[in-house]
mmCIF file of C-alpha atoms in Angstrom:
data_model
loop_
_atom_site.group_PDB
_atom_site.id
_atom_site.type_symbol
_atom_site.label_atom_id
_atom_site.label_comp_id
_atom_site.label_asym_id
_atom_site.label_seq_id
_atom_site.Cartn_x
_atom_site.Cartn_y
_atom_site.Cartn_z
ATOM 1 C CA MET A 1 -8.453 -47.590 -66.003
ATOM 2 C CA ILE A 2 -6.910 -44.781 -68.278
ATOM 3 C CA SER A 3 -9.609 -43.535 -69.137
ATOM 4 C CA ARG A 4 -10.886 -42.695 -65.581
ATOM 5 C CA ALA A 5 -7.551 -41.048 -64.867
ATOM 6 C CA VAL A 6 -7.835 -39.253 -67.717
ATOM 7 C CA VAL A 7 -11.984 -38.297 -67.169
ATOM 8 C CA LEU A 8 -10.474 -37.250 -63.344
ATOM 9 C CA ALA A 9 -7.604 -34.948 -64.325
ATOM 10 C CA LEU A 10 -9.800 -33.099 -66.686
ATOM 11 C CA SER A 11 -12.441 -32.492 -63.924
ATOM 12 C CA VAL A 12 -9.440 -31.274 -61.631
ATOM 13 C CA PHE A 13 -8.464 -28.990 -64.094
ATOM 14 C CA THR A 14 -11.697 -27.687 -64.725
ATOM 15 C CA LEU A 15 -12.553 -26.781 -61.443
ATOM 16 C CA PHE A 16 -8.876 -25.341 -61.202
ATOM 17 C CA SER A 17 -9.942 -23.193 -64.068
ATOM 18 C CA CYS A 18 -12.749 -22.335 -62.722
ATOM 19 C CA SER A 19 -11.936 -21.189 -59.616
ATOM 20 C CA SER A 20 -8.837 -19.139 -60.998
ATOM 21 C CA GLY A 21 -11.136 -17.674 -63.539
ATOM 22 C CA GLU A 22 -13.624 -16.579 -60.218
ATOM 23 C CA LYS A 23 -11.244 -14.705 -58.557
ATOM 24 C CA LYS A 24 -9.768 -12.907 -61.790
ATOM 25 C CA GLN A 25 -13.116 -11.883 -62.345
ATOM 26 C CA GLN A 26 -13.839 -10.840 -58.304
ATOM 27 C CA ALA A 27 -10.531 -8.486 -58.379
ATOM 28 C CA ALA A 28 -11.401 -6.939 -61.697
ATOM 29 C CA GLY A 29 -14.767 -6.699 -61.196
ATOM 30 C CA ARG A 30 -16.845 -6.974 -57.759
ATOM 31 C CA ALA A 31 -15.330 -5.010 -55.000
ATOM 32 C CA VAL A 32 -14.347 -6.602 -51.686
ATOM 33 C CA PRO A 33 -16.552 -5.049 -48.819
ATOM 34 C CA VAL A 34 -13.848 -4.089 -45.821
ATOM 35 C CA LEU A 35 -14.117 -2.254 -42.674
ATOM 36 C CA ALA A 36 -11.278 0.527 -42.730
ATOM 37 C CA VAL A 37 -10.131 3.215 -40.482
ATOM 38 C CA PRO A 38 -7.746 5.955 -40.797
ATOM 39 C CA ALA A 39 -4.439 5.811 -39.041
ATOM 40 C CA LYS A 40 -4.440 8.941 -36.613
ATOM 41 C CA ILE A 41 -1.999 11.168 -35.009
ATOM 42 C CA GLN A 42 -2.127 10.659 -31.315
ATOM 43 C CA THR A 43 -0.401 10.795 -27.873
ATOM 44 C CA LEU A 44 0.118 7.321 -26.478
ATOM 45 C CA PRO A 45 0.567 6.380 -23.243
ATOM 46 C CA LEU A 46 2.771 3.643 -22.810
ATOM 47 C CA VAL A 47 1.386 1.520 -20.202
ATOM 48 C CA VAL A 48 3.056 -2.540 -20.004
ATOM 49 C CA ARG A 49 -0.151 -4.425 -18.615
ATOM 50 C CA ALA A 50 0.603 -7.569 -16.563
ATOM 51 C CA VAL A 51 -1.179 -9.755 -13.664
ATOM 52 C CA GLY A 52 0.347 -9.732 -10.618
ATOM 53 C CA ASN A 53 -0.419 -10.676 -7.190
ATOM 54 C CA VAL A 54 -0.552 -9.364 -3.312
ATOM 55 C CA GLU A 55 2.292 -10.160 -0.893
ATOM 56 C CA PRO A 56 2.623 -8.802 2.639
ATOM 57 C CA ILE A 57 5.531 -6.969 2.852
ATOM 58 C CA ALA A 58 6.282 -8.983 6.202
ATOM 59 C CA SER A 59 4.572 -12.272 7.743
ATOM 60 C CA VAL A 60 5.847 -13.813 10.803
ATOM 61 C CA SER A 61 4.815 -17.726 11.878
ATOM 62 C CA VAL A 62 4.504 -17.027 15.493
ATOM 63 C CA LYS A 63 6.171 -19.994 17.550
ATOM 64 C CA PRO A 64 6.740 -20.461 21.715
ATOM 65 C CA GLN A 65 10.032 -19.655 22.436
ATOM 66 C CA VAL A 66 10.240 -21.787 25.952
ATOM 67 C CA GLY A 67 7.294 -24.363 26.839
ATOM 68 C CA GLY A 68 4.430 -24.285 29.177
ATOM 69 C CA THR A 69 1.021 -24.385 29.320
ATOM 70 C CA VAL A 70 -1.258 -21.818 27.638
ATOM 71 C CA VAL A 71 -2.852 -19.906 30.373
ATOM 72 C CA ALA A 72 -4.140 -16.790 28.469
ATOM 73 C CA GLN A 73 -5.050 -16.201 24.707
ATOM 74 C CA PRO A 74 -5.973 -12.440 24.289
ATOM 75 C CA VAL A 75 -5.746 -13.082 20.646
ATOM 76 C CA HIS A 76 -8.042 -13.856 18.083
ATOM 77 C CA ASP A 77 -9.009 -15.138 14.632
ATOM 78 C CA GLY A 78 -8.395 -11.664 12.122
ATOM 79 C CA ALA A 79 -7.732 -9.621 15.013
ATOM 80 C CA ASP A 80 -5.325 -6.244 14.066
ATOM 81 C CA VAL A 81 -2.573 -5.947 16.418
ATOM 82 C CA ALA A 82 0.270 -3.540 17.035
ATOM 83 C CA LYS A 83 3.673 -4.465 17.535
ATOM 84 C CA GLY A 84 4.022 -5.352 21.083
ATOM 85 C CA ASP A 85 0.656 -6.798 21.685
ATOM 86 C CA LEU A 86 -0.304 -9.846 24.363
ATOM 87 C CA LEU A 87 -0.533 -12.457 21.883
ATOM 88 C CA PHE A 88 -0.677 -15.541 24.403
ATOM 89 C CA ARG A 89 0.196 -15.852 27.869
ATOM 90 C CA LEU A 90 1.963 -19.158 29.099
ATOM 91 C CA ASP A 91 2.403 -20.381 32.838
ATOM 92 C CA PRO A 92 5.334 -18.138 34.476
ATOM 93 C CA ARG A 93 5.206 -19.808 37.790
ATOM 94 C CA PRO A 94 8.418 -22.476 36.893
ATOM 95 C CA TYR A 95 10.414 -19.402 35.418
ATOM 96 C CA GLU A 96 9.392 -17.235 38.673
ATOM 97 C CA LEU A 97 10.645 -20.115 40.874
ATOM 98 C CA ALA A 98 14.165 -20.003 38.467
ATOM 99 C CA ILE A 99 14.129 -16.178 39.187
ATOM 100 C CA ARG A 100 13.777 -16.653 42.624
ATOM 101 C CA GLU A 101 16.719 -19.576 42.995
ATOM 102 C CA SER A 102 18.834 -17.766 40.980
ATOM 103 C CA GLN A 103 18.790 -14.703 43.193
ATOM 104 C CA ALA A 104 19.158 -16.856 45.882
ATOM 105 C CA LYS A 105 22.221 -18.667 44.441
ATOM 106 C CA LEU A 106 23.642 -14.666 43.955
ATOM 107 C CA ASP A 107 23.204 -13.149 47.308
ATOM 108 C CA ARG A 108 24.846 -16.213 49.377
ATOM 109 C CA ASP A 109 27.827 -16.476 46.520
ATOM 110 C CA LYS A 110 28.326 -12.655 47.125
ATOM 111 C CA ALA A 111 28.141 -13.185 50.646
ATOM 112 C CA LEU A 112 30.675 -15.989 50.721
ATOM 113 C CA LEU A 113 33.088 -13.426 48.087
ATOM 114 C CA VAL A 114 32.402 -10.674 50.706
ATOM 115 C CA LYS A 115 33.830 -13.541 53.333
ATOM 116 C CA ALA A 116 36.543 -14.673 50.927
ATOM 117 C CA GLU A 117 38.028 -10.576 50.498
ATOM 118 C CA GLU A 118 38.438 -9.905 53.965
ATOM 119 C CA ASP A 119 40.272 -13.029 54.453
ATOM 120 C CA LEU A 120 42.319 -12.206 51.655
ATOM 121 C CA LYS A 121 43.042 -8.843 52.509
ATOM 122 C CA ARG A 122 44.014 -10.180 56.567
ATOM 123 C CA TYR A 123 46.004 -13.457 55.097
ATOM 124 C CA ALA A 124 48.064 -10.134 52.498
ATOM 125 C CA GLU A 125 48.912 -8.577 56.306
ATOM 126 C CA LEU A 126 50.057 -11.763 57.497
ATOM 127 C CA LYS A 127 51.712 -13.007 54.682
ATOM 128 C CA THR A 128 53.914 -9.328 54.546
ATOM 129 C CA LYS A 129 55.017 -9.823 58.315
ATOM 130 C CA ASN A 130 55.951 -14.014 57.014
ATOM 131 C CA VAL A 131 53.071 -15.147 59.937
ATOM 132 C CA VAL A 132 51.441 -17.581 57.280
ATOM 133 C CA ALA A 133 52.667 -19.560 54.365
ATOM 134 C CA GLN A 134 52.388 -18.678 50.818
ATOM 135 C CA SER A 135 50.356 -21.710 50.194
ATOM 136 C CA GLN A 136 47.337 -20.763 52.665
ATOM 137 C CA TYR A 137 47.703 -17.278 50.705
ATOM 138 C CA ASP A 138 47.620 -18.596 47.318
ATOM 139 C CA GLU A 139 44.432 -21.098 48.894
ATOM 140 C CA THR A 140 42.219 -17.787 49.926
ATOM 141 C CA TYR A 141 43.368 -15.707 46.621
ATOM 142 C CA SER A 142 41.979 -18.724 44.919
ATOM 143 C CA GLN A 143 38.709 -19.277 47.007
ATOM 144 C CA ALA A 144 38.100 -15.551 46.262
ATOM 145 C CA LYS A 145 38.236 -15.574 42.479
ATOM 146 C CA THR A 146 36.469 -18.210 42.297
ATOM 147 C CA LEU A 147 33.717 -16.938 43.790
ATOM 148 C CA GLU A 148 34.076 -14.068 41.723
ATOM 149 C CA GLY A 149 33.388 -16.334 38.520
ATOM 150 C CA THR A 150 30.670 -17.881 40.479
ATOM 151 C CA ILE A 151 28.833 -14.598 40.866
ATOM 152 C CA ARG A 152 29.163 -13.903 37.439
ATOM 153 C CA LEU A 153 27.498 -17.202 36.549
ATOM 154 C CA ASN A 154 24.805 -16.727 38.868
ATOM 155 C CA GLU A 155 24.014 -13.127 37.135
ATOM 156 C CA ALA A 156 24.083 -14.894 33.877
ATOM 157 C CA THR A 157 21.918 -17.734 35.071
ATOM 158 C CA LEU A 158 19.255 -14.751 36.507
ATOM 159 C CA ALA A 159 19.316 -12.946 33.324
ATOM 160 C CA ARG A 160 18.399 -16.180 31.804
ATOM 161 C CA SER A 161 15.548 -16.635 34.250
ATOM 162 C CA ARG A 162 13.853 -13.202 33.552
ATOM 163 C CA LEU A 163 14.568 -13.566 29.985
ATOM 164 C CA ASP A 164 12.546 -16.440 30.029
ATOM 165 C CA LEU A 165 9.926 -15.380 31.771
ATOM 166 C CA GLU A 166 9.458 -12.580 29.661
ATOM 167 C CA TYR A 167 9.192 -15.216 26.958
ATOM 168 C CA SER A 168 6.471 -16.628 28.616
ATOM 169 C CA GLU A 169 4.104 -13.676 27.254
ATOM 170 C CA ILE A 170 4.253 -14.100 23.726
ATOM 171 C CA ARG A 171 3.843 -10.703 21.875
ATOM 172 C CA ALA A 172 3.372 -9.754 18.336
ATOM 173 C CA PRO A 173 7.040 -9.075 16.486
ATOM 174 C CA ILE A 174 4.875 -6.770 13.679
ATOM 175 C CA ALA A 175 1.882 -5.128 13.341
ATOM 176 C CA GLY A 176 -0.546 -6.659 10.810
ATOM 177 C CA ARG A 177 -3.802 -8.542 10.632
ATOM 178 C CA VAL A 178 -3.710 -12.524 12.217
ATOM 179 C CA GLY A 179 -4.945 -15.172 10.479
ATOM 180 C CA SER A 180 -6.121 -18.025 12.362
ATOM 181 C CA VAL A 181 -5.318 -18.976 15.860
ATOM 182 C CA LEU A 182 -4.161 -22.675 15.487
ATOM 183 C CA LEU A 183 -2.743 -22.835 19.313
ATOM 184 C CA THR A 184 -5.621 -21.479 22.608
ATOM 185 C CA VAL A 185 -5.608 -21.917 26.492
ATOM 186 C CA GLY A 186 -4.666 -25.010 28.097
ATOM 187 C CA ASN A 187 -2.272 -26.507 25.223
ATOM 188 C CA VAL A 188 1.121 -27.086 26.061
ATOM 189 C CA VAL A 189 4.231 -26.313 23.818
ATOM 190 C CA ALA A 190 8.013 -26.846 24.135
ATOM 191 C CA ALA A 191 10.489 -24.648 24.072
ATOM 192 C CA ASN A 192 11.352 -23.675 20.074
ATOM 193 C CA ASP A 193 8.151 -25.849 19.269
ATOM 194 C CA ASP A 194 7.667 -26.589 15.745
ATOM 195 C CA ARG A 195 3.834 -26.282 15.688
ATOM 196 C CA VAL A 196 2.759 -22.176 14.796
ATOM 197 C CA MET A 197 0.213 -20.624 17.280
ATOM 198 C CA CYS A 198 -0.802 -18.215 14.345
ATOM 199 C CA VAL A 199 0.408 -16.373 11.567
ATOM 200 C CA ILE A 200 0.598 -11.927 11.079
ATOM 201 C CA ASN A 201 0.589 -10.525 8.095
ATOM 202 C CA GLN A 202 1.601 -6.819 7.187
ATOM 203 C CA ILE A 203 -0.905 -5.453 5.015
ATOM 204 C CA ASN A 204 -0.446 -2.130 5.312
ATOM 205 C CA PRO A 205 1.751 -0.993 3.577
ATOM 206 C CA ILE A 206 1.893 -4.182 1.293
ATOM 207 C CA PHE A 207 3.492 -5.058 -1.570
ATOM 208 C CA ILE A 208 2.079 -5.799 -5.388
ATOM 209 C CA SER A 209 4.230 -8.241 -7.294
ATOM 210 C CA PHE A 210 4.374 -8.821 -11.075
ATOM 211 C CA SER A 211 6.515 -9.881 -14.245
ATOM 212 C CA VAL A 212 6.600 -7.843 -17.029
ATOM 213 C CA PRO A 213 9.019 -9.191 -20.304
ATOM 214 C CA GLU A 214 13.098 -8.534 -20.368
ATOM 215 C CA ARG A 215 12.444 -6.064 -23.493
ATOM 216 C CA TYR A 216 10.818 -3.282 -21.207
ATOM 217 C CA LEU A 217 13.686 -3.734 -18.493
ATOM 218 C CA PRO A 218 16.176 -0.604 -20.382
ATOM 219 C CA ALA A 219 12.545 1.905 -20.373
ATOM 220 C CA ILE A 220 11.872 0.588 -16.816
ATOM 221 C CA ARG A 221 15.681 1.485 -15.723
ATOM 222 C CA ALA A 222 15.784 4.542 -17.736
ATOM 223 C CA GLN A 223 12.641 5.865 -16.401
ATOM 224 C CA ALA A 224 13.586 4.795 -12.475
ATOM 225 C CA ALA A 225 16.566 6.374 -12.994
ATOM 226 C CA LYS A 226 14.791 10.225 -13.835
ATOM 227 C CA GLY A 227 12.098 9.414 -11.264
ATOM 228 C CA GLY A 228 9.567 7.136 -9.580
ATOM 229 C CA LEU A 229 7.209 4.715 -11.838
ATOM 230 C CA THR A 230 3.377 4.665 -11.179
ATOM 231 C CA VAL A 231 2.007 1.529 -10.555
ATOM 232 C CA SER A 232 -1.792 0.868 -11.078
ATOM 233 C CA ALA A 233 -3.355 -2.401 -9.796
ATOM 234 C CA VAL A 234 -7.083 -3.554 -9.735
ATOM 235 C CA PRO A 235 -8.553 -6.555 -7.984
ATOM 236 C CA ALA A 236 -10.599 -8.891 -8.942
ATOM 237 C CA GLY A 237 -14.231 -7.724 -8.982
ATOM 238 C CA GLU A 238 -13.005 -4.345 -8.933
ATOM 239 C CA GLU A 239 -13.139 -3.422 -12.584
ATOM 240 C CA LYS A 240 -16.050 -0.365 -12.085
ATOM 241 C CA GLN A 241 -13.588 1.358 -8.988
ATOM 242 C CA PRO A 242 -10.789 3.535 -9.558
ATOM 243 C CA PRO A 243 -7.361 1.621 -9.641
ATOM 244 C CA VAL A 244 -5.229 1.278 -6.279
ATOM 245 C CA VAL A 245 -2.263 3.506 -7.131
ATOM 246 C CA ALA A 246 1.339 2.306 -5.925
ATOM 247 C CA GLN A 247 4.973 3.323 -6.688
ATOM 248 C CA LEU A 248 7.354 0.911 -8.033
ATOM 249 C CA SER A 249 10.246 -0.153 -5.198
ATOM 250 C CA SER A 250 12.533 -3.036 -6.526
ATOM 251 C CA VAL A 251 13.472 -4.787 -9.695
ATOM 252 C CA ASP A 252 14.719 -7.739 -9.318
ATOM 253 C CA ASN A 253 18.333 -8.647 -9.545
ATOM 254 C CA ALA A 254 18.204 -11.108 -12.408
ATOM 255 C CA VAL A 255 15.823 -12.207 -15.530
ATOM 256 C CA ASP A 256 14.113 -15.232 -15.354
ATOM 257 C CA SER A 257 15.707 -17.370 -18.335
ATOM 258 C CA LYS A 258 13.028 -19.934 -18.471
ATOM 259 C CA THR A 259 10.294 -17.327 -18.893
ATOM 260 C CA GLY A 260 12.275 -14.245 -20.234
ATOM 261 C CA SER A 261 10.628 -11.909 -17.483
ATOM 262 C CA ILE A 262 11.891 -9.725 -15.025
ATOM 263 C CA ARG A 263 10.134 -9.685 -11.606
ATOM 264 C CA LEU A 264 9.041 -6.367 -10.214
ATOM 265 C CA LYS A 265 7.642 -5.055 -6.948
ATOM 266 C CA ALA A 266 5.887 -1.576 -6.041
ATOM 267 C CA VAL A 267 4.360 -0.577 -2.496
ATOM 268 C CA SER A 268 1.114 0.470 -2.178
ATOM 269 C CA GLN A 269 -0.144 2.229 1.351
ATOM 270 C CA ASN A 270 -3.474 0.202 1.198
ATOM 271 C CA ALA A 271 -5.100 2.194 3.672
ATOM 272 C CA ASP A 272 -8.650 1.079 2.855
ATOM 273 C CA HIS A 273 -7.459 -2.358 2.502
ATOM 274 C CA ARG A 274 -8.681 -3.040 -0.823
ATOM 275 C CA LEU A 275 -5.526 -5.166 -1.078
ATOM 276 C CA TRP A 276 -5.386 -8.484 0.598
ATOM 277 C CA PRO A 277 -2.747 -10.757 0.498
ATOM 278 C CA GLY A 278 -2.296 -13.591 -2.091
ATOM 279 C CA GLN A 279 -4.557 -11.889 -4.218
ATOM 280 C CA PHE A 280 -4.717 -11.745 -8.248
ATOM 281 C CA VAL A 281 -4.519 -7.772 -10.128
ATOM 282 C CA ARG A 282 -4.136 -6.712 -12.903
ATOM 283 C CA VAL A 283 -1.354 -4.227 -13.087
ATOM 284 C CA GLY A 284 -0.382 -1.407 -15.145
ATOM 285 C CA LEU A 285 3.061 0.131 -15.476
ATOM 286 C CA GLY A 286 3.143 3.328 -16.816
ATOM 287 C CA LEU A 287 6.820 3.625 -18.589
ATOM 288 C CA ASP A 288 6.874 6.429 -20.946
ATOM 289 C CA THR A 289 4.295 8.824 -23.521
ATOM 290 C CA LEU A 290 4.479 8.544 -27.101
ATOM 291 C CA LYS A 291 3.937 12.095 -28.648
ATOM 292 C CA ASP A 292 2.599 12.276 -32.009
ATOM 293 C CA ALA A 293 2.406 8.860 -32.969
ATOM 294 C CA VAL A 294 0.729 7.692 -35.826
ATOM 295 C CA VAL A 295 -1.673 4.583 -34.352
ATOM 296 C CA ILE A 296 -3.831 2.042 -35.625
ATOM 297 C CA PRO A 297 -6.056 -0.788 -34.307
ATOM 298 C CA THR A 298 -3.817 -3.819 -32.872
ATOM 299 C CA ARG A 299 -6.525 -6.508 -35.336
ATOM 300 C CA ALA A 300 -5.545 -4.220 -38.590
ATOM 301 C CA VAL A 301 -1.883 -5.458 -38.170
ATOM 302 C CA MET A 302 -0.952 -9.072 -39.886
ATOM 303 C CA ASP A 303 2.254 -11.575 -40.029
ATOM 304 C CA GLY A 304 3.903 -12.028 -43.086
ATOM 305 C CA LEU A 305 7.022 -13.704 -44.239
ATOM 306 C CA LYS A 306 8.937 -10.415 -44.651
ATOM 307 C CA GLY A 307 7.669 -9.272 -41.122
ATOM 308 C CA PRO A 308 4.185 -7.268 -40.078
ATOM 309 C CA TYR A 309 1.925 -5.527 -42.646
ATOM 310 C CA VAL A 310 -1.085 -3.939 -43.015
ATOM 311 C CA TYR A 311 -3.521 -4.207 -45.768
ATOM 312 C CA VAL A 312 -3.991 0.391 -46.956
ATOM 313 C CA VAL A 313 -6.713 0.850 -49.092
ATOM 314 C CA LYS A 314 -5.604 3.961 -51.987
ATOM 315 C CA GLU A 315 -7.508 6.726 -53.240
ATOM 316 C CA ASP A 316 -8.787 4.586 -56.201
ATOM 317 C CA GLY A 317 -9.962 1.836 -53.870
ATOM 318 C CA LEU A 318 -7.371 -0.663 -55.014
ATOM 319 C CA VAL A 319 -5.451 -2.282 -51.632
ATOM 320 C CA ASP A 320 -1.976 -2.432 -50.906
ATOM 321 C CA ALA A 321 -0.253 -4.414 -48.864
ATOM 322 C CA ARG A 322 1.991 -2.179 -46.592
ATOM 323 C CA THR A 323 5.060 -3.489 -44.619
ATOM 324 C CA ILE A 324 5.289 -1.669 -41.439
ATOM 325 C CA THR A 325 7.604 -1.510 -38.547
ATOM 326 C CA PRO A 326 4.880 -1.216 -34.895
ATOM 327 C CA GLY A 327 5.888 0.101 -31.948
ATOM 328 C CA PRO A 328 4.508 -0.409 -28.406
ATOM 329 C CA ILE A 329 1.544 -1.864 -28.451
ATOM 330 C CA VAL A 330 -1.079 -0.201 -25.529
ATOM 331 C CA GLU A 331 -4.754 -1.896 -25.620
ATOM 332 C CA ASP A 332 -6.379 -2.477 -28.377
ATOM 333 C CA LEU A 333 -4.151 0.233 -30.690
ATOM 334 C CA THR A 334 -0.156 -0.058 -32.006
ATOM 335 C CA ALA A 335 1.913 2.739 -33.205
ATOM 336 C CA VAL A 336 3.717 2.671 -36.335
ATOM 337 C CA ASP A 337 6.917 3.684 -36.535
ATOM 338 C CA LYS A 338 7.744 3.072 -39.838
ATOM 339 C CA GLY A 339 5.568 2.886 -43.246
ATOM 340 C CA LEU A 340 2.511 4.385 -42.863
ATOM 341 C CA GLU A 341 1.341 7.749 -42.858
ATOM 342 C CA ALA A 342 -1.451 9.578 -40.841
ATOM 343 C CA GLY A 343 -4.853 9.211 -42.468
ATOM 344 C CA GLU A 344 -4.432 6.397 -44.994
ATOM 345 C CA MET A 345 -7.057 4.199 -44.395
ATOM 346 C CA VAL A 346 -6.573 0.682 -42.796
ATOM 347 C CA VAL A 347 -8.583 -2.299 -42.940
ATOM 348 C CA VAL A 348 -9.521 -3.348 -40.136
ATOM 349 C CA ASP A 349 -11.861 -6.607 -40.722
ATOM 350 C CA GLY A 350 -11.876 -8.415 -44.062
ATOM 351 C CA GLN A 351 -8.298 -8.985 -44.558
ATOM 352 C CA VAL A 352 -8.940 -12.725 -45.890
ATOM 353 C CA ARG A 353 -10.599 -11.985 -48.834
ATOM 354 C CA LEU A 354 -7.988 -9.401 -50.065
ATOM 355 C CA ALA A 355 -4.889 -9.275 -52.021
ATOM 356 C CA PRO A 356 -2.474 -6.721 -52.953
ATOM 357 C CA GLY A 357 -4.271 -5.157 -56.213
ATOM 358 C CA THR A 358 -7.827 -6.236 -54.557
ATOM 359 C CA LYS A 359 -10.562 -3.551 -55.037
ATOM 360 C CA ALA A 360 -12.356 -2.903 -51.806
ATOM 361 C CA GLU A 361 -15.651 -1.363 -50.595
ATOM 362 C CA VAL A 362 -14.841 0.307 -47.620
ATOM 363 C CA LYS A 363 -18.081 0.102 -45.343
ATOM 364 C CA PRO A 364 -19.145 2.678 -42.683
ATOM 365 C CA ALA A 365 -16.925 1.631 -39.505
ATOM 366 C CA THR A 366 -19.692 2.709 -37.340
ATOM 367 C CA ASP A 367 -18.165 -0.113 -34.919
ATOM 368 C CA VAL A 368 -14.704 0.185 -35.469
ATOM 369 C CA VAL A 369 -13.053 2.009 -32.534
ATOM 370 C CA VAL A 370 -10.013 4.328 -33.054
ATOM 371 C CA ALA A 371 -7.818 6.006 -31.644
ATOM 372 C CA GLY A 372 -9.193 8.261 -28.909
ATOM 373 C CA GLU A 373 -12.824 7.179 -29.218
ATOM 374 C CA LYS A 374 -12.851 4.336 -26.992
ATOM 375 C CA ASP A 375 -11.816 6.499 -23.749
ATOM 376 C CA LYS A 376 -14.258 9.466 -25.280
ATOM 377 C CA THR A 377 -17.328 6.628 -25.388
ATOM 378 C CA GLU A 378 -16.384 5.719 -22.137
ATOM 379 C CA ALA A 379 -16.745 8.272 -20.314
ATOM 380 C CA ALA A 380 -19.883 9.560 -22.124
ATOM 381 C CA GLN A 381 -21.509 6.317 -20.536
#
């Protein structure tokens, strides 16, 4: 047992010694091939990227306010309607009869009021001559005042009947597009029925709703105070087309404590109807422009115990681990606030085989996209 343990310990020590020796020999002799690009000075637009969804500015579920049978349905699925367009018509006959009845009661009571006022005038003259008793005069006065109240009640009933007749024609409360028509001719509905007859969404203009991390909130508020912020949106499947341009319209009044993000909304006129309610879009919010920024590819930045760092290949070919203070990240580029100078060669591939003091062999970076070259390549294509 002791001999086996000794043999195992000697084997591990020998293996470790050989491995350490190889690393030292590699660090001292053979150079590690890496891809590196120079840090460049560039004007970098600060654009916050997010995934948003399209929301209608207004959405109305159309329900009946009076009851009856649907006798006409001018609207159809997917129709564009203007405010006030006729959607459904309910059977108007019960409401027309109610109007006639209310009108008849009103006319009757007005005639009775005329007679009561004449009686009151006559009794008032007789009362001054002490021909009639006070009680008879009071009764005539009460009848006249009661008829006045009855007439006002009849006028209100007549107005209500006319309003019910108006409600029997269900019209579009907003302009927009109708979804599926859920009730058709022949259906019977009740007053204030819970059933939805159709839904109208306003899609022109339309909202683009999205969330960004709360760390961008000060910059958003500062830029919004200077002027409007522009938002670009790319619907799914339209990546090769120009983005939809919108204007930031609102910032939510609270940060979501669960996600640490703030909800924003932008308004697009959507004249060409490229945006559709419920659709997901890729959003870009332009905040600022960084002038003369030191820019490197984002994949060059590593996370260490002391913070972000990059490997820099010096003129003698040796590698130095440089702690940096990164700035904003725009797509695949990162602005460096401190720790790096323009022109220094930064390793973008092969970092796992490097250590401070390692000798590096820089390969031609033909497949590395550096600051500004991506846009030129895409424009050429």
